[in-house]
Coordinates of C-alpha atoms in Angstrom, one line a residue:
X6 CA 15.5 27.7 106.3
X7 CA 14.7 31.3 107.1
X8 CA 11.4 30.9 105.3
X9 CA 10.6 27.7 107.3
X10 CA 11.3 29.5 110.6
X11 CA 8.8 32.3 109.6
X12 CA 6.2 29.8 108.4
X13 CA 6.1 27.5 111.4
X14 CA 5.1 30.2 114.0
X15 CA 2.4 31.4 111.5
X16 CA 1.0 27.8 111.5
X17 CA 1.1 27.7 115.3
X18 CA -0.7 31.0 115.6
X19 CA -3.3 29.9 113.1
X20 CA -3.9 26.7 115.0
X21 CA -4.2 28.5 118.3
X22 CA -6.7 31.0 116.7
X23 CA -8.7 28.1 115.3
X24 CA -8.8 26.4 118.6
X25 CA -10.0 29.5 120.4
X26 CA -12.8 29.9 117.9
X27 CA -14.2 26.4 118.3
X28 CA -15.4 25.8 121.8
X29 CA -15.4 22.1 122.9
X30 CA -18.5 20.4 124.3
X31 CA -17.8 20.5 128.0
X32 CA -20.8 18.3 128.9
X33 CA -19.7 15.7 126.4
X34 CA -16.1 15.7 127.6
X35 CA -16.8 15.7 131.4
X36 CA -18.4 12.3 131.2
X37 CA -20.4 10.6 134.0
X38 CA -17.5 8.5 135.1
X39 CA -15.4 11.7 135.4
X40 CA -18.1 13.3 137.6
X41 CA -18.1 10.1 139.7
X42 CA -14.3 10.2 140.1
X43 CA -14.5 13.8 141.3
X44 CA -17.4 13.0 143.7
X45 CA -15.2 10.2 145.0
X46 CA -12.3 12.4 146.1
X47 CA -14.8 15.0 147.3
X48 CA -16.2 12.3 149.6
X49 CA -13.0 12.5 151.7
X50 CA -14.1 13.2 155.3
X51 CA -12.1 16.4 155.4
X52 CA -14.5 18.0 152.9
X53 CA -17.7 17.6 154.9
X54 CA -16.0 18.1 158.2
X55 CA -14.6 21.5 157.1
X56 CA -17.9 22.7 155.6
X57 CA -19.9 21.7 158.7
X58 CA -17.4 23.4 160.9
X59 CA -17.7 26.7 159.0
X60 CA -21.5 26.4 158.7
X61 CA -21.6 25.9 162.5
X62 CA -19.2 28.8 163.1
X63 CA -20.9 31.3 160.8
X64 CA -24.5 30.1 160.7
X65 CA -26.8 32.1 158.5
X66 CA -25.1 35.4 157.7
X67 CA -26.7 38.6 156.7
X68 CA -25.9 39.9 153.2
X69 CA -24.1 42.8 154.8
X70 CA -21.8 40.4 156.7
X71 CA -21.2 38.4 153.5
X72 CA -20.4 41.6 151.6
X73 CA -18.0 42.7 154.3
X74 CA -16.1 39.4 154.2
X75 CA -15.9 39.5 150.4
X76 CA -14.7 43.1 150.5
X77 CA -12.0 42.1 153.1
X78 CA -10.8 39.3 150.8
X79 CA -10.5 41.6 147.8
X80 CA -8.6 44.1 149.9
X81 CA -6.3 41.5 151.2
X82 CA -5.4 40.4 147.7
X83 CA -3.6 43.7 147.3
X84 CA -2.3 44.0 150.9
X85 CA 0.8 42.6 152.6
X86 CA -1.2 41.4 155.6
X87 CA -3.7 38.7 154.5
X88 CA -5.3 37.1 157.7
X89 CA -8.5 35.9 156.0
X90 CA -6.7 34.6 152.9
X91 CA -3.9 33.0 154.9
X92 CA -6.3 31.3 157.3
X93 CA -8.3 29.8 154.3
X94 CA -5.2 28.7 152.3
X95 CA -3.6 27.1 155.4
X96 CA -6.8 25.2 156.3
X97 CA -6.5 21.3 156.1
X98 CA -9.2 21.3 153.3
X99 CA -7.1 23.7 151.2
X100 CA -4.0 21.6 151.6
X101 CA -6.0 18.5 150.6
X102 CA -7.4 20.3 147.5
X103 CA -3.9 21.5 146.6
X104 CA -2.7 17.9 146.7
X105 CA -5.6 16.8 144.5
X106 CA -4.8 19.6 142.0
X107 CA -1.1 18.7 141.9
X108 CA -1.9 15.0 141.5
X109 CA -4.1 15.8 138.5
X110 CA -1.0 16.8 136.5
X111 CA -2.6 19.8 134.9
X112 CA -6.2 18.6 134.6
X113 CA -7.6 20.8 137.4
X114 CA -6.3 24.4 137.2
X115 CA -8.5 25.3 140.2
X116 CA -10.6 23.7 142.9
X117 CA -12.6 25.3 145.7
X118 CA -15.3 24.3 148.2
X119 CA -18.1 26.6 149.5
X120 CA -20.2 26.6 152.6
X121 CA -24.0 27.0 152.9
X122 CA -23.6 30.8 152.5
X123 CA -21.5 30.4 149.3
X124 CA -18.3 31.5 151.1
X125 CA -15.0 29.7 150.4
X126 CA -14.1 27.0 152.9
X127 CA -11.0 25.6 151.1
X128 CA -9.3 26.2 147.8
X129 CA -6.3 25.1 145.8
X130 CA -5.3 28.7 144.9
X131 CA -6.3 32.3 145.8
X132 CA -9.7 33.1 144.1
X133 CA -10.6 36.6 142.9
X134 CA -13.4 36.7 145.5
X135 CA -14.5 35.0 148.7
X136 CA -18.2 34.8 148.1
X137 CA -19.6 32.7 145.2
X138 CA -23.2 32.8 146.3
X139 CA -24.2 35.2 143.5
X140 CA -22.8 33.0 140.8
X141 CA -24.2 30.1 138.9
X142 CA -21.7 27.7 140.3
X143 CA -23.5 28.0 143.7
X144 CA -27.0 29.0 142.7
X145 CA -27.4 26.0 140.4
X146 CA -26.1 23.5 142.9
X147 CA -26.6 24.0 146.6
X148 CA -30.1 25.4 146.5
X149 CA -31.2 22.5 144.4
X150 CA -30.2 19.9 147.0
X151 CA -28.1 16.7 147.1
X152 CA -26.6 15.1 144.0
X153 CA -27.0 18.3 141.9
X154 CA -24.4 18.7 139.1
X155 CA -23.9 21.7 136.9
X156 CA -21.3 21.9 134.1
X157 CA -20.8 25.5 133.0
X158 CA -20.0 26.7 129.5
X159 CA -16.4 26.5 128.3
X160 CA -14.2 29.6 128.3
X161 CA -11.0 30.3 126.4
X162 CA -8.0 31.2 128.5
X163 CA -6.0 33.4 126.2
X164 CA -3.1 33.6 128.6
X165 CA -2.6 29.8 128.9
X166 CA -4.1 29.1 125.4
X167 CA -6.5 26.4 126.8
X168 CA -10.2 25.9 127.1
X169 CA -11.5 25.7 130.7
X170 CA -14.9 24.6 132.1
X171 CA -16.2 24.3 135.6
X172 CA -17.8 21.2 137.1
X173 CA -19.9 22.3 140.0
X174 CA -21.7 20.0 142.4
X175 CA -23.6 20.0 145.7
X176 CA -21.7 18.6 148.7
X177 CA -23.9 16.4 150.9
X178 CA -23.4 15.4 154.5
X179 CA -22.7 11.7 154.6
X180 CA -24.7 11.2 157.8
X181 CA -27.7 13.5 157.4
X182 CA -27.8 13.3 153.6
X183 CA -28.6 17.0 153.5
X184 CA -26.9 19.6 151.3
X185 CA -24.2 21.5 153.3
X186 CA -22.2 23.3 150.6
X187 CA -20.9 23.1 147.0
X188 CA -17.7 22.5 145.1
X189 CA -16.2 23.8 141.9
X190 CA -13.6 21.9 140.0
X191 CA -12.2 23.7 137.0
X192 CA -11.2 21.4 134.1
X193 CA -8.5 22.0 131.6
X194 CA -10.6 20.9 128.6
X195 CA -7.6 21.1 126.3
X196 CA -5.8 18.6 128.4
X197 CA -8.9 16.4 128.9
X198 CA -9.3 16.2 125.1
X199 CA -5.7 15.2 124.7
X200 CA -6.1 12.4 127.3
X201 CA -9.3 11.2 125.6
X202 CA -7.7 11.4 122.2
X203 CA -10.3 13.9 120.9
X204 CA -8.0 16.9 120.7
X205 CA -6.1 18.1 117.6

C-alpha cells in the first residue's frame, strides 16, 4: 500500500508535466459557434453603452494621459485606497461580466472590455494593468474594424495547472456599426477540452 501511495502522485506529476509540454490548438478548440456565443452575450446593451460612455467622457487621450492612468492603476493595486480600481469594478458592466464569468462554471477565468483608447471599461477581476492598447489583444482587433476576431496563443498556467488562451474581438456599436472598443475573454482550454471530450 505504501508503494502505491508513492506511485500515484508520481503518475499525477508525470501527467501534469506531459500536459504542460503539449499545448492544445486554441484556434481549433475555440470553434466558430463558441465565438458566436461569446459575441451574443457581448451584444448585451450594457456593453456598448458603457464603452460609448467612456469614449465620450475621455475622448482621444494623449499617451502621457494614458500612461498616467495606467500608472495610477498599478499603484492602486498595492495601496489601501483604490478609487480608479473601485470605480471600474463597481461599474454595471463589470458586474455583468462577473455574472457571465460565474455562469461559465470555470470556462472563463477572466473577461474584460476596453474602450477606443485601449483602457479598461469593465472587467470580471482586477487586471495587472489598466491600459491594453500596447498589446496584441487590442492592436489586432479594434484598429482592424468591426467583426475582427483574434485568438492568441495558448499559455500554461503553472499555478492552476491549466492551459489558457484569449479570444479577443472588436466591439461594434449596434446603431452606427462602427468599432468602439474591444473585448478579451480568456478561456480555460483544459476545461473546454474536457467539455468537448478531447482532453485526456
